[in-house]
JSON list of C-alpha atoms in Angstrom, two decimals:
[
{"chain": "Z", "resi": 1, "resn": "MET", "atom": "CA", "xyz": [146.79, 96.29, 107.10]},
{"chain": "Z", "resi": 2, "resn": "LYS", "atom": "CA", "xyz": [146.93, 97.33, 103.44]},
{"chain": "Z", "resi": 3, "resn": "SER", "atom": "CA", "xyz": [143.92, 98.31, 101.40]},
{"chain": "Z", "resi": 4, "resn": "SER", "atom": "CA", "xyz": [143.41, 96.45, 98.15]},
{"chain": "Z", "resi": 5, "resn": "THR", "atom": "CA", "xyz": [145.00, 97.50, 94.88]},
{"chain": "Z", "resi": 6, "resn": "SER", "atom": "CA", "xyz": [141.53, 97.51, 93.34]},
{"chain": "Z", "resi": 7, "resn": "THR", "atom": "CA", "xyz": [140.51, 100.23, 95.78]},
{"chain": "Z", "resi": 8, "resn": "LEU", "atom": "CA", "xyz": [143.25, 102.46, 94.43]},
{"chain": "Z", "resi": 9, "resn": "GLN", "atom": "CA", "xyz": [142.41, 101.63, 90.83]},
{"chain": "Z", "resi": 10, "resn": "ARG", "atom": "CA", "xyz": [138.72, 102.43, 91.30]},
{"chain": "Z", "resi": 11, "resn": "SER", "atom": "CA", "xyz": [139.35, 105.79, 92.92]},
{"chain": "Z", "resi": 12, "resn": "ASN", "atom": "CA", "xyz": [138.12, 107.84, 89.94]},
{"chain": "Z", "resi": 13, "resn": "LEU", "atom": "CA", "xyz": [134.59, 108.81, 90.89]},
{"chain": "Z", "resi": 14, "resn": "ASN", "atom": "CA", "xyz": [131.66, 109.58, 88.64]},
{"chain": "Z", "resi": 15, "resn": "SER", "atom": "CA", "xyz": [131.16, 113.13, 89.87]},
{"chain": "Z", "resi": 16, "resn": "ASP", "atom": "CA", "xyz": [127.66, 113.64, 88.47]},
{"chain": "Z", "resi": 17, "resn": "LEU", "atom": "CA", "xyz": [126.46, 110.37, 90.03]},
{"chain": "Z", "resi": 18, "resn": "SER", "atom": "CA", "xyz": [127.93, 111.31, 93.41]},
{"chain": "Z", "resi": 19, "resn": "LYS", "atom": "CA", "xyz": [126.26, 114.73, 93.28]},
{"chain": "Z", "resi": 20, "resn": "GLY", "atom": "CA", "xyz": [122.87, 113.18, 92.52]},
{"chain": "Z", "resi": 21, "resn": "VAL", "atom": "CA", "xyz": [123.12, 110.64, 95.34]},
{"chain": "Z", "resi": 22, "resn": "TYR", "atom": "CA", "xyz": [123.97, 113.32, 97.89]},
{"chain": "Z", "resi": 23, "resn": "ASP", "atom": "CA", "xyz": [121.14, 115.57, 96.72]},
{"chain": "Z", "resi": 24, "resn": "ALA", "atom": "CA", "xyz": [118.81, 112.61, 97.26]},
{"chain": "Z", "resi": 25, "resn": "VAL", "atom": "CA", "xyz": [119.87, 111.96, 100.87]},
{"chain": "Z", "resi": 26, "resn": "ALA", "atom": "CA", "xyz": [120.53, 115.56, 101.92]},
{"chain": "Z", "resi": 27, "resn": "ASP", "atom": "CA", "xyz": [117.21, 116.12, 103.71]},
{"chain": "Z", "resi": 28, "resn": "HIS", "atom": "CA", "xyz": [118.03, 113.49, 106.34]},
{"chain": "Z", "resi": 29, "resn": "TYR", "atom": "CA", "xyz": [121.82, 113.23, 106.12]},
{"chain": "Z", "resi": 30, "resn": "TYR", "atom": "CA", "xyz": [122.47, 115.04, 109.41]},
{"chain": "Z", "resi": 31, "resn": "ASN", "atom": "CA", "xyz": [119.63, 113.38, 111.36]},
{"chain": "Z", "resi": 32, "resn": "ALA", "atom": "CA", "xyz": [121.51, 111.85, 114.28]},
{"chain": "Z", "resi": 33, "resn": "GLU", "atom": "CA", "xyz": [118.64, 109.52, 115.23]},
{"chain": "Z", "resi": 34, "resn": "LEU", "atom": "CA", "xyz": [118.47, 108.04, 111.74]},
{"chain": "Z", "resi": 35, "resn": "HIS", "atom": "CA", "xyz": [122.22, 108.08, 111.16]},
{"chain": "Z", "resi": 36, "resn": "PRO", "atom": "CA", "xyz": [124.10, 107.79, 114.47]},
{"chain": "Z", "resi": 37, "resn": "THR", "atom": "CA", "xyz": [127.26, 106.58, 112.73]},
{"chain": "Z", "resi": 38, "resn": "CYS", "atom": "CA", "xyz": [127.39, 109.72, 110.60]},
{"chain": "Z", "resi": 39, "resn": "ALA", "atom": "CA", "xyz": [126.84, 111.83, 113.71]},
{"chain": "Z", "resi": 40, "resn": "ALA", "atom": "CA", "xyz": [129.73, 110.09, 115.47]},
{"chain": "Z", "resi": 41, "resn": "PHE", "atom": "CA", "xyz": [131.99, 110.51, 112.43]},
{"chain": "Z", "resi": 42, "resn": "ARG", "atom": "CA", "xyz": [131.19, 114.22, 112.30]},
{"chain": "Z", "resi": 43, "resn": "ALA", "atom": "CA", "xyz": [131.79, 114.73, 116.02]},
{"chain": "Z", "resi": 44, "resn": "ALA", "atom": "CA", "xyz": [135.15, 112.93, 115.81]},
{"chain": "Z", "resi": 45, "resn": "SER", "atom": "CA", "xyz": [136.13, 114.90, 112.71]},
{"chain": "Z", "resi": 46, "resn": "ILE", "atom": "CA", "xyz": [135.37, 118.21, 114.41]},
{"chain": "Z", "resi": 47, "resn": "GLN", "atom": "CA", "xyz": [137.47, 117.16, 117.41]},
{"chain": "Z", "resi": 48, "resn": "LEU", "atom": "CA", "xyz": [140.38, 116.29, 115.14]},
{"chain": "Z", "resi": 49, "resn": "ILE", "atom": "CA", "xyz": [140.21, 119.47, 113.08]},
{"chain": "Z", "resi": 50, "resn": "ARG", "atom": "CA", "xyz": [140.09, 121.48, 116.30]},
{"chain": "Z", "resi": 51, "resn": "SER", "atom": "CA", "xyz": [143.18, 119.62, 117.51]},
{"chain": "Z", "resi": 52, "resn": "LEU", "atom": "CA", "xyz": [145.20, 120.11, 114.31]},
{"chain": "Z", "resi": 53, "resn": "ALA", "atom": "CA", "xyz": [144.13, 123.57, 113.12]},
{"chain": "Z", "resi": 54, "resn": "PRO", "atom": "CA", "xyz": [146.73, 126.32, 113.54]},
{"chain": "Z", "resi": 55, "resn": "GLU", "atom": "CA", "xyz": [146.23, 128.26, 116.77]},
{"chain": "Z", "resi": 56, "resn": "LYS", "atom": "CA", "xyz": [146.65, 131.64, 115.06]},
{"chain": "Z", "resi": 57, "resn": "PRO", "atom": "CA", "xyz": [145.17, 132.91, 111.79]},
{"chain": "Z", "resi": 58, "resn": "THR", "atom": "CA", "xyz": [147.05, 131.82, 108.71]},
{"chain": "Z", "resi": 59, "resn": "ASN", "atom": "CA", "xyz": [147.80, 133.98, 105.70]},
{"chain": "Z", "resi": 60, "resn": "GLY", "atom": "CA", "xyz": [145.33, 133.58, 102.87]},
{"chain": "Z", "resi": 61, "resn": "ILE", "atom": "CA", "xyz": [141.79, 132.27, 102.73]},
{"chain": "Z", "resi": 62, "resn": "ILE", "atom": "CA", "xyz": [140.24, 129.21, 104.36]},
{"chain": "Z", "resi": 63, "resn": "VAL", "atom": "CA", "xyz": [138.73, 126.65, 101.99]},
{"chain": "Z", "resi": 64, "resn": "GLU", "atom": "CA", "xyz": [136.49, 123.80, 103.10]},
{"chain": "Z", "resi": 65, "resn": "LEU", "atom": "CA", "xyz": [136.00, 121.12, 100.46]},
{"chain": "Z", "resi": 66, "resn": "GLY", "atom": "CA", "xyz": [132.79, 119.06, 100.47]},
{"chain": "Z", "resi": 67, "resn": "ALA", "atom": "CA", "xyz": [131.52, 121.40, 103.15]},
{"chain": "Z", "resi": 68, "resn": "GLY", "atom": "CA", "xyz": [127.86, 120.42, 103.51]},
{"chain": "Z", "resi": 69, "resn": "ARG", "atom": "CA", "xyz": [127.06, 121.67, 107.01]},
{"chain": "Z", "resi": 70, "resn": "SER", "atom": "CA", "xyz": [130.38, 123.40, 107.53]},
{"chain": "Z", "resi": 71, "resn": "SER", "atom": "CA", "xyz": [132.57, 122.10, 110.34]},
{"chain": "Z", "resi": 72, "resn": "ILE", "atom": "CA", "xyz": [134.76, 125.22, 110.35]},
{"chain": "Z", "resi": 73, "resn": "PRO", "atom": "CA", "xyz": [132.80, 127.38, 112.86]},
{"chain": "Z", "resi": 74, "resn": "GLU", "atom": "CA", "xyz": [132.92, 124.50, 115.35]},
{"chain": "Z", "resi": 75, "resn": "SER", "atom": "CA", "xyz": [136.58, 123.63, 114.86]},
{"chain": "Z", "resi": 76, "resn": "VAL", "atom": "CA", "xyz": [138.68, 126.67, 113.85]},
{"chain": "Z", "resi": 77, "resn": "ALA", "atom": "CA", "xyz": [138.63, 129.32, 116.58]},
{"chain": "Z", "resi": 78, "resn": "TRP", "atom": "CA", "xyz": [139.69, 132.21, 114.31]},
{"chain": "Z", "resi": 79, "resn": "TRP", "atom": "CA", "xyz": [137.59, 131.24, 111.27]},
{"chain": "Z", "resi": 80, "resn": "ASN", "atom": "CA", "xyz": [135.78, 134.58, 111.09]},
{"chain": "Z", "resi": 81, "resn": "VAL", "atom": "CA", "xyz": [138.93, 136.72, 110.73]},
{"chain": "Z", "resi": 82, "resn": "ARG", "atom": "CA", "xyz": [139.85, 135.30, 107.31]},
{"chain": "Z", "resi": 83, "resn": "PRO", "atom": "CA", "xyz": [137.74, 134.92, 104.17]},
{"chain": "Z", "resi": 84, "resn": "LEU", "atom": "CA", "xyz": [136.08, 131.50, 104.10]},
{"chain": "Z", "resi": 85, "resn": "VAL", "atom": "CA", "xyz": [135.07, 129.62, 100.96]},
{"chain": "Z", "resi": 86, "resn": "LEU", "atom": "CA", "xyz": [132.73, 126.63, 101.35]},
{"chain": "Z", "resi": 87, "resn": "VAL", "atom": "CA", "xyz": [132.73, 124.26, 98.38]},
{"chain": "Z", "resi": 88, "resn": "ASP", "atom": "CA", "xyz": [130.24, 121.47, 97.73]},
{"chain": "Z", "resi": 89, "resn": "GLU", "atom": "CA", "xyz": [129.01, 119.97, 94.48]},
{"chain": "Z", "resi": 90, "resn": "SER", "atom": "CA", "xyz": [125.61, 119.14, 95.95]},
{"chain": "Z", "resi": 91, "resn": "PRO", "atom": "CA", "xyz": [123.41, 122.25, 96.21]},
{"chain": "Z", "resi": 92, "resn": "ALA", "atom": "CA", "xyz": [121.17, 120.47, 98.71]},
{"chain": "Z", "resi": 93, "resn": "MET", "atom": "CA", "xyz": [124.09, 119.63, 101.00]},
{"chain": "Z", "resi": 94, "resn": "LEU", "atom": "CA", "xyz": [125.63, 123.10, 100.72]},
{"chain": "Z", "resi": 95, "resn": "ALA", "atom": "CA", "xyz": [122.29, 124.65, 101.65]},
{"chain": "Z", "resi": 96, "resn": "TYR", "atom": "CA", "xyz": [123.00, 123.56, 105.24]},
{"chain": "Z", "resi": 97, "resn": "SER", "atom": "CA", "xyz": [125.58, 126.37, 105.33]},
{"chain": "Z", "resi": 98, "resn": "ASN", "atom": "CA", "xyz": [123.41, 129.08, 103.74]},
{"chain": "Z", "resi": 99, "resn": "HIS", "atom": "CA", "xyz": [123.12, 130.87, 107.08]},
{"chain": "Z", "resi": 100, "resn": "LEU", "atom": "CA", "xyz": [126.89, 131.51, 107.04]},
{"chain": "Z", "resi": 101, "resn": "ALA", "atom": "CA", "xyz": [126.89, 133.40, 103.74]},
{"chain": "Z", "resi": 102, "resn": "SER", "atom": "CA", "xyz": [128.19, 136.95, 104.19]},
{"chain": "Z", "resi": 103, "resn": "ALA", "atom": "CA", "xyz": [130.72, 139.41, 102.81]},
{"chain": "Z", "resi": 104, "resn": "SER", "atom": "CA", "xyz": [133.50, 137.18, 104.12]},
{"chain": "Z", "resi": 105, "resn": "VAL", "atom": "CA", "xyz": [131.92, 133.74, 103.60]},
{"chain": "Z", "resi": 106, "resn": "THR", "atom": "CA", "xyz": [131.35, 132.51, 100.04]},
{"chain": "Z", "resi": 107, "resn": "LEU", "atom": "CA", "xyz": [129.43, 129.37, 99.10]},
{"chain": "Z", "resi": 108, "resn": "VAL", "atom": "CA", "xyz": [130.50, 127.68, 95.85]},
{"chain": "Z", "resi": 109, "resn": "ASN", "atom": "CA", "xyz": [128.76, 124.80, 94.07]},
{"chain": "Z", "resi": 110, "resn": "ALA", "atom": "CA", "xyz": [131.71, 122.91, 92.59]},
{"chain": "Z", "resi": 111, "resn": "ASP", "atom": "CA", "xyz": [133.50, 119.57, 92.60]},
{"chain": "Z", "resi": 112, "resn": "ALA", "atom": "CA", "xyz": [135.93, 119.40, 95.52]},
{"chain": "Z", "resi": 113, "resn": "ARG", "atom": "CA", "xyz": [138.51, 118.12, 93.04]},
{"chain": "Z", "resi": 114, "resn": "GLN", "atom": "CA", "xyz": [138.03, 120.95, 90.55]},
{"chain": "Z", "resi": 115, "resn": "THR", "atom": "CA", "xyz": [136.95, 124.03, 92.47]},
{"chain": "Z", "resi": 116, "resn": "GLY", "atom": "CA", "xyz": [137.88, 126.77, 90.03]},
{"chain": "Z", "resi": 117, "resn": "LEU", "atom": "CA", "xyz": [139.32, 128.82, 92.91]},
{"chain": "Z", "resi": 118, "resn": "PRO", "atom": "CA", "xyz": [142.56, 130.77, 92.41]},
{"chain": "Z", "resi": 119, "resn": "THR", "atom": "CA", "xyz": [145.85, 128.91, 92.77]},
{"chain": "Z", "resi": 120, "resn": "ALA", "atom": "CA", "xyz": [148.04, 129.29, 95.90]},
{"chain": "Z", "resi": 121, "resn": "THR", "atom": "CA", "xyz": [145.55, 131.39, 97.85]},
{"chain": "Z", "resi": 122, "resn": "ALA", "atom": "CA", "xyz": [144.59, 129.15, 100.79]},
{"chain": "Z", "resi": 123, "resn": "GLY", "atom": "CA", "xyz": [146.35, 129.27, 104.12]},
{"chain": "Z", "resi": 124, "resn": "LEU", "atom": "CA", "xyz": [144.17, 126.42, 105.36]},
{"chain": "Z", "resi": 125, "resn": "VAL", "atom": "CA", "xyz": [142.28, 123.77, 103.39]},
{"chain": "Z", "resi": 126, "resn": "VAL", "atom": "CA", "xyz": [139.92, 121.49, 105.30]},
{"chain": "Z", "resi": 127, "resn": "ALA", "atom": "CA", "xyz": [138.35, 118.36, 103.83]},
{"chain": "Z", "resi": 128, "resn": "SER", "atom": "CA", "xyz": [136.20, 116.85, 106.57]},
{"chain": "Z", "resi": 129, "resn": "LEU", "atom": "CA", "xyz": [135.13, 113.22, 106.06]},
{"chain": "Z", "resi": 130, "resn": "ALA", "atom": "CA", "xyz": [136.31, 113.49, 102.48]},
{"chain": "Z", "resi": 131, "resn": "ASP", "atom": "CA", "xyz": [136.24, 109.77, 101.68]},
{"chain": "Z", "resi": 132, "resn": "PRO", "atom": "CA", "xyz": [133.59, 110.24, 98.94]},
{"chain": "Z", "resi": 133, "resn": "TYR", "atom": "CA", "xyz": [136.16, 111.97, 96.70]},
{"chain": "Z", "resi": 134, "resn": "ASN", "atom": "CA", "xyz": [139.42, 110.70, 98.16]},
{"chain": "Z", "resi": 135, "resn": "ASP", "atom": "CA", "xyz": [141.38, 110.21, 94.96]},
{"chain": "Z", "resi": 136, "resn": "ARG", "atom": "CA", "xyz": [144.50, 111.67, 93.38]},
{"chain": "Z", "resi": 137, "resn": "LYS", "atom": "CA", "xyz": [142.52, 114.51, 91.77]},
{"chain": "Z", "resi": 138, "resn": "LEU", "atom": "CA", "xyz": [141.48, 115.72, 95.22]},
{"chain": "Z", "resi": 139, "resn": "TRP", "atom": "CA", "xyz": [145.05, 115.84, 96.43]},
{"chain": "Z", "resi": 140, "resn": "ASP", "atom": "CA", "xyz": [146.27, 117.60, 93.29]},
{"chain": "Z", "resi": 141, "resn": "GLU", "atom": "CA", "xyz": [143.58, 120.23, 93.88]},
{"chain": "Z", "resi": 142, "resn": "ILE", "atom": "CA", "xyz": [144.53, 120.64, 97.54]},
{"chain": "Z", "resi": 143, "resn": "LYS", "atom": "CA", "xyz": [148.14, 121.21, 96.56]},
{"chain": "Z", "resi": 144, "resn": "ARG", "atom": "CA", "xyz": [147.10, 123.71, 93.88]},
{"chain": "Z", "resi": 145, "resn": "LEU", "atom": "CA", "xyz": [145.00, 125.70, 96.34]},
{"chain": "Z", "resi": 146, "resn": "LEU", "atom": "CA", "xyz": [147.59, 125.87, 99.12]},
{"chain": "Z", "resi": 147, "resn": "ARG", "atom": "CA", "xyz": [149.93, 128.78, 99.60]},
{"chain": "Z", "resi": 148, "resn": "PRO", "atom": "CA", "xyz": [153.57, 127.73, 100.15]},
{"chain": "Z", "resi": 149, "resn": "ASP", "atom": "CA", "xyz": [153.08, 128.36, 103.88]},
{"chain": "Z", "resi": 150, "resn": "GLY", "atom": "CA", "xyz": [149.62, 126.79, 104.05]},
{"chain": "Z", "resi": 151, "resn": "THR", "atom": "CA", "xyz": [148.45, 123.50, 105.53]},
{"chain": "Z", "resi": 152, "resn": "ALA", "atom": "CA", "xyz": [145.60, 121.07, 104.89]},
{"chain": "Z", "resi": 153, "resn": "ILE", "atom": "CA", "xyz": [143.55, 118.90, 107.23]},
{"chain": "Z", "resi": 154, "resn": "PHE", "atom": "CA", "xyz": [141.85, 115.82, 105.80]},
{"chain": "Z", "resi": 155, "resn": "THR", "atom": "CA", "xyz": [139.64, 113.52, 107.86]},
{"chain": "Z", "resi": 156, "resn": "THR", "atom": "CA", "xyz": [138.18, 110.15, 106.92]},
{"chain": "Z", "resi": 157, "resn": "PRO", "atom": "CA", "xyz": [136.55, 107.15, 108.54]},
{"chain": "Z", "resi": 158, "resn": "SER", "atom": "CA", "xyz": [139.43, 104.86, 109.41]},
{"chain": "Z", "resi": 159, "resn": "PHE", "atom": "CA", "xyz": [140.52, 101.80, 107.48]},
{"chain": "Z", "resi": 160, "resn": "GLU", "atom": "CA", "xyz": [140.65, 100.05, 110.85]},
{"chain": "Z", "resi": 161, "resn": "TRP", "atom": "CA", "xyz": [136.87, 100.51, 111.10]},
{"chain": "Z", "resi": 162, "resn": "ALA", "atom": "CA", "xyz": [135.97, 99.98, 107.41]},
{"chain": "Z", "resi": 163, "resn": "SER", "atom": "CA", "xyz": [137.98, 96.78, 107.04]},
{"chain": "Z", "resi": 164, "resn": "ARG", "atom": "CA", "xyz": [136.17, 95.27, 110.04]},
{"chain": "Z", "resi": 165, "resn": "PHE", "atom": "CA", "xyz": [132.62, 96.45, 109.38]},
{"chain": "Z", "resi": 166, "resn": "ARG", "atom": "CA", "xyz": [132.10, 96.62, 105.63]},
{"chain": "Z", "resi": 167, "resn": "PRO", "atom": "CA", "xyz": [132.84, 93.05, 104.47]},
{"chain": "Z", "resi": 168, "resn": "ASN", "atom": "CA", "xyz": [129.89, 91.62, 106.45]},
{"chain": "Z", "resi": 169, "resn": "GLY", "atom": "CA", "xyz": [128.05, 94.62, 107.86]},
{"chain": "Z", "resi": 170, "resn": "GLN", "atom": "CA", "xyz": [126.52, 96.02, 104.66]},
{"chain": "Z", "resi": 171, "resn": "ALA", "atom": "CA", "xyz": [125.28, 94.91, 101.25]},
{"chain": "Z", "resi": 172, "resn": "ALA", "atom": "CA", "xyz": [127.23, 97.62, 99.37]},
{"chain": "Z", "resi": 173, "resn": "ASP", "atom": "CA", "xyz": [130.78, 96.85, 98.30]},
{"chain": "Z", "resi": 174, "resn": "GLN", "atom": "CA", "xyz": [133.93, 97.96, 100.10]},
{"chain": "Z", "resi": 175, "resn": "ASP", "atom": "CA", "xyz": [134.23, 101.28, 98.25]},
{"chain": "Z", "resi": 176, "resn": "ASN", "atom": "CA", "xyz": [130.75, 102.47, 99.20]},
{"chain": "Z", "resi": 177, "resn": "ALA", "atom": "CA", "xyz": [128.89, 103.42, 102.34]},
{"chain": "Z", "resi": 178, "resn": "GLU", "atom": "CA", "xyz": [125.38, 102.01, 102.72]},
{"chain": "Z", "resi": 179, "resn": "PHE", "atom": "CA", "xyz": [122.95, 104.76, 103.65]},
{"chain": "Z", "resi": 180, "resn": "LEU", "atom": "CA", "xyz": [119.34, 104.07, 104.62]},
{"chain": "Z", "resi": 181, "resn": "SER", "atom": "CA", "xyz": [116.56, 106.57, 103.97]},
{"chain": "Z", "resi": 182, "resn": "PRO", "atom": "CA", "xyz": [113.64, 107.02, 106.41]},
{"chain": "Z", "resi": 183, "resn": "ASP", "atom": "CA", "xyz": [111.50, 104.67, 104.29]},
{"chain": "Z", "resi": 184, "resn": "GLY", "atom": "CA", "xyz": [114.14, 101.94, 104.45]},
{"chain": "Z", "resi": 185, "resn": "ARG", "atom": "CA", "xyz": [115.56, 102.32, 100.93]},
{"chain": "Z", "resi": 186, "resn": "ALA", "atom": "CA", "xyz": [119.33, 101.88, 100.72]},
{"chain": "Z", "resi": 187, "resn": "SER", "atom": "CA", "xyz": [121.70, 104.12, 98.79]},
{"chain": "Z", "resi": 188, "resn": "ALA", "atom": "CA", "xyz": [125.35, 103.39, 98.08]},
{"chain": "Z", "resi": 189, "resn": "LEU", "atom": "CA", "xyz": [127.46, 106.51, 98.63]},
{"chain": "Z", "resi": 190, "resn": "PRO", "atom": "CA", "xyz": [131.06, 106.59, 97.33]},
{"chain": "Z", "resi": 191, "resn": "SER", "atom": "CA", "xyz": [133.52, 106.06, 100.18]},
{"chain": "Z", "resi": 192, "resn": "LEU", "atom": "CA", "xyz": [137.17, 105.47, 99.36]},
{"chain": "Z", "resi": 193, "resn": "ILE", "atom": "CA", "xyz": [138.93, 104.56, 102.59]},
{"chain": "Z", "resi": 194, "resn": "LEU", "atom": "CA", "xyz": [142.60, 103.60, 102.44]},
{"chain": "Z", "resi": 195, "resn": "SER", "atom": "CA", "xyz": [145.04, 102.18, 104.95]},
{"chain": "Z", "resi": 196, "resn": "ARG", "atom": "CA", "xyz": [147.25, 104.80, 106.56]},
{"chain": "Z", "resi": 197, "resn": "ASP", "atom": "CA", "xyz": [150.21, 103.65, 104.45]},
{"chain": "Z", "resi": 198, "resn": "ASP", "atom": "CA", "xyz": [148.26, 103.87, 101.19]},
{"chain": "Z", "resi": 199, "resn": "GLN", "atom": "CA", "xyz": [146.76, 107.22, 102.16]},
{"chain": "Z", "resi": 200, "resn": "LYS", "atom": "CA", "xyz": [150.19, 108.65, 102.93]},
{"chain": "Z", "resi": 201, "resn": "ASP", "atom": "CA", "xyz": [151.43, 107.33, 99.59]},
{"chain": "Z", "resi": 202, "resn": "MET", "atom": "CA", "xyz": [148.60, 109.03, 97.67]},
{"chain": "Z", "resi": 203, "resn": "ILE", "atom": "CA", "xyz": [149.24, 112.30, 99.48]},
{"chain": "Z", "resi": 204, "resn": "ALA", "atom": "CA", "xyz": [152.98, 112.09, 98.82]},
{"chain": "Z", "resi": 205, "resn": "LYS", "atom": "CA", "xyz": [152.44, 111.47, 95.09]},
{"chain": "Z", "resi": 206, "resn": "ALA", "atom": "CA", "xyz": [150.57, 114.78, 94.93]},
{"chain": "Z", "resi": 207, "resn": "GLY", "atom": "CA", "xyz": [153.62, 116.57, 96.33]},
{"chain": "Z", "resi": 208, "resn": "LEU", "atom": "CA", "xyz": [152.39, 116.95, 99.90]},
{"chain": "Z", "resi": 209, "resn": "LEU", "atom": "CA", "xyz": [154.03, 115.94, 103.16]},
{"chain": "Z", "resi": 210, "resn": "VAL", "atom": "CA", "xyz": [152.05, 114.38, 106.02]},
{"chain": "Z", "resi": 211, "resn": "LEU", "atom": "CA", "xyz": [153.09, 116.14, 109.23]},
{"chain": "Z", "resi": 212, "resn": "THR", "atom": "CA", "xyz": [150.78, 114.30, 111.62]},
{"chain": "Z", "resi": 213, "resn": "ILE", "atom": "CA", "xyz": [148.23, 111.49, 111.64]},
{"chain": "Z", "resi": 214, "resn": "GLU", "atom": "CA", "xyz": [145.80, 111.53, 114.54]},
{"chain": "Z", "resi": 215, "resn": "GLY", "atom": "CA", "xyz": [142.80, 109.32, 115.29]},
{"chain": "Z", "resi": 216, "resn": "ARG", "atom": "CA", "xyz": [139.80, 109.17, 117.57]},
{"chain": "Z", "resi": 217, "resn": "SER", "atom": "CA", "xyz": [138.59, 106.06, 119.40]},
{"chain": "Z", "resi": 218, "resn": "PRO", "atom": "CA", "xyz": [134.95, 105.34, 120.29]},
{"chain": "Z", "resi": 219, "resn": "THR", "atom": "CA", "xyz": [135.71, 106.07, 123.95]},
{"chain": "Z", "resi": 220, "resn": "GLN", "atom": "CA", "xyz": [136.85, 109.60, 123.05]},
{"chain": "Z", "resi": 221, "resn": "VAL", "atom": "CA", "xyz": [133.65, 110.61, 121.25]},
{"chain": "Z", "resi": 222, "resn": "THR", "atom": "CA", "xyz": [130.37, 110.67, 123.17]},
{"chain": "Z", "resi": 223, "resn": "GLU", "atom": "CA", "xyz": [128.26, 110.22, 120.04]},
{"chain": "Z", "resi": 224, "resn": "ALA", "atom": "CA", "xyz": [129.97, 106.90, 119.25]},
{"chain": "Z", "resi": 225, "resn": "SER", "atom": "CA", "xyz": [128.08, 105.12, 122.03]},
{"chain": "Z", "resi": 226, "resn": "ALA", "atom": "CA", "xyz": [124.85, 105.49, 120.03]},
{"chain": "Z", "resi": 227, "resn": "ALA", "atom": "CA", "xyz": [126.33, 103.98, 116.85]},
{"chain": "Z", "resi": 228, "resn": "PRO", "atom": "CA", "xyz": [126.16, 100.14, 116.71]},
{"chain": "Z", "resi": 229, "resn": "LYS", "atom": "CA", "xyz": [128.14, 100.08, 113.44]},
{"chain": "Z", "resi": 230, "resn": "LEU", "atom": "CA", "xyz": [131.20, 101.22, 115.39]},
{"chain": "Z", "resi": 231, "resn": "SER", "atom": "CA", "xyz": [131.12, 98.26, 117.78]},
{"chain": "Z", "resi": 232, "resn": "SER", "atom": "CA", "xyz": [133.72, 96.39, 115.73]},
{"chain": "Z", "resi": 233, "resn": "VAL", "atom": "CA", "xyz": [136.39, 98.95, 116.64]},
{"chain": "Z", "resi": 234, "resn": "PRO", "atom": "CA", "xyz": [138.37, 98.17, 119.81]},
{"chain": "Z", "resi": 235, "resn": "PRO", "atom": "CA", "xyz": [137.92, 100.76, 122.59]},
{"chain": "Z", "resi": 236, "resn": "ASP", "atom": "CA", "xyz": [141.44, 102.06, 121.96]},
{"chain": "Z", "resi": 237, "resn": "GLY", "atom": "CA", "xyz": [141.21, 101.77, 118.16]},
{"chain": "Z", "resi": 238, "resn": "SER", "atom": "CA", "xyz": [140.57, 104.62, 115.74]},
{"chain": "Z", "resi": 239, "resn": "PHE", "atom": "CA", "xyz": [137.31, 105.00, 113.83]},
{"chain": "Z", "resi": 240, "resn": "VAL", "atom": "CA", "xyz": [138.19, 108.38, 112.28]},
{"chain": "Z", "resi": 241, "resn": "ASP", "atom": "CA", "xyz": [141.67, 109.46, 111.16]},
{"chain": "Z", "resi": 242, "resn": "ALA", "atom": "CA", "xyz": [143.00, 112.93, 110.39]},
{"chain": "Z", "resi": 243, "resn": "TYR", "atom": "CA", "xyz": [146.00, 113.87, 108.25]},
{"chain": "Z", "resi": 244, "resn": "TRP", "atom": "CA", "xyz": [147.69, 117.25, 108.65]},
{"chain": "Z", "resi": 245, "resn": "CYS", "atom": "CA", "xyz": [149.70, 118.10, 105.53]},
{"chain": "Z", "resi": 246, "resn": "ARG", "atom": "CA", "xyz": [151.76, 120.79, 103.82]},
{"chain": "Z", "resi": 247, "resn": "ILE", "atom": "CA", "xyz": [153.49, 121.20, 100.49]},
{"chain": "Z", "resi": 248, "resn": "LYS", "atom": "CA", "xyz": [156.87, 119.44, 100.38]}
]
């Protein structure tokens, strides 16, 4: 199934607005009781990164874009033998990784699509659940950061899930995720989810090659059983997809 052309046309995000929204929801974002769907997405993303990450340390640094509570320590076995840079535009979200800061782990408040980091220095770039900033600028930045021998792992809620749930399951439009605060107020968070074909096309236009696409079904992720919003996905369908890429 193809995503709409309008989705691709609207993929330029208002970065300042996105930052403000995430600062506003940061205090409860990782609360699994309040947000079981987010918890399931995160668990699936960590599984996928663990599956696709190189088994041995790469040359260069590791960069995680939109890090929030970093997924790297849970998914990359050798993460602490290479310098790690965690990038997030929201100070409140990045604060979840403050405990990791050290001589070899640097936290950077910056747009994932304009990090300011040196060119061609990353052996591994990870963008976990990066649908909030999934536009061409993100992929141009990933290519710029990668060493010639480096790879990138990008995970996102699947189009298979979004196309089933979002039209009738939320008030926000297709390019946003509806997020409820503890007092019941709803926020619309940017969420640009493309079909696999359209995602591959965007990646290719940035000069990157998709090596592997891998998904996770609700039956493969324990946390998914507590998330009613995932019930529209068939037991063998994917609710989170991962793309493993390198420079062409």
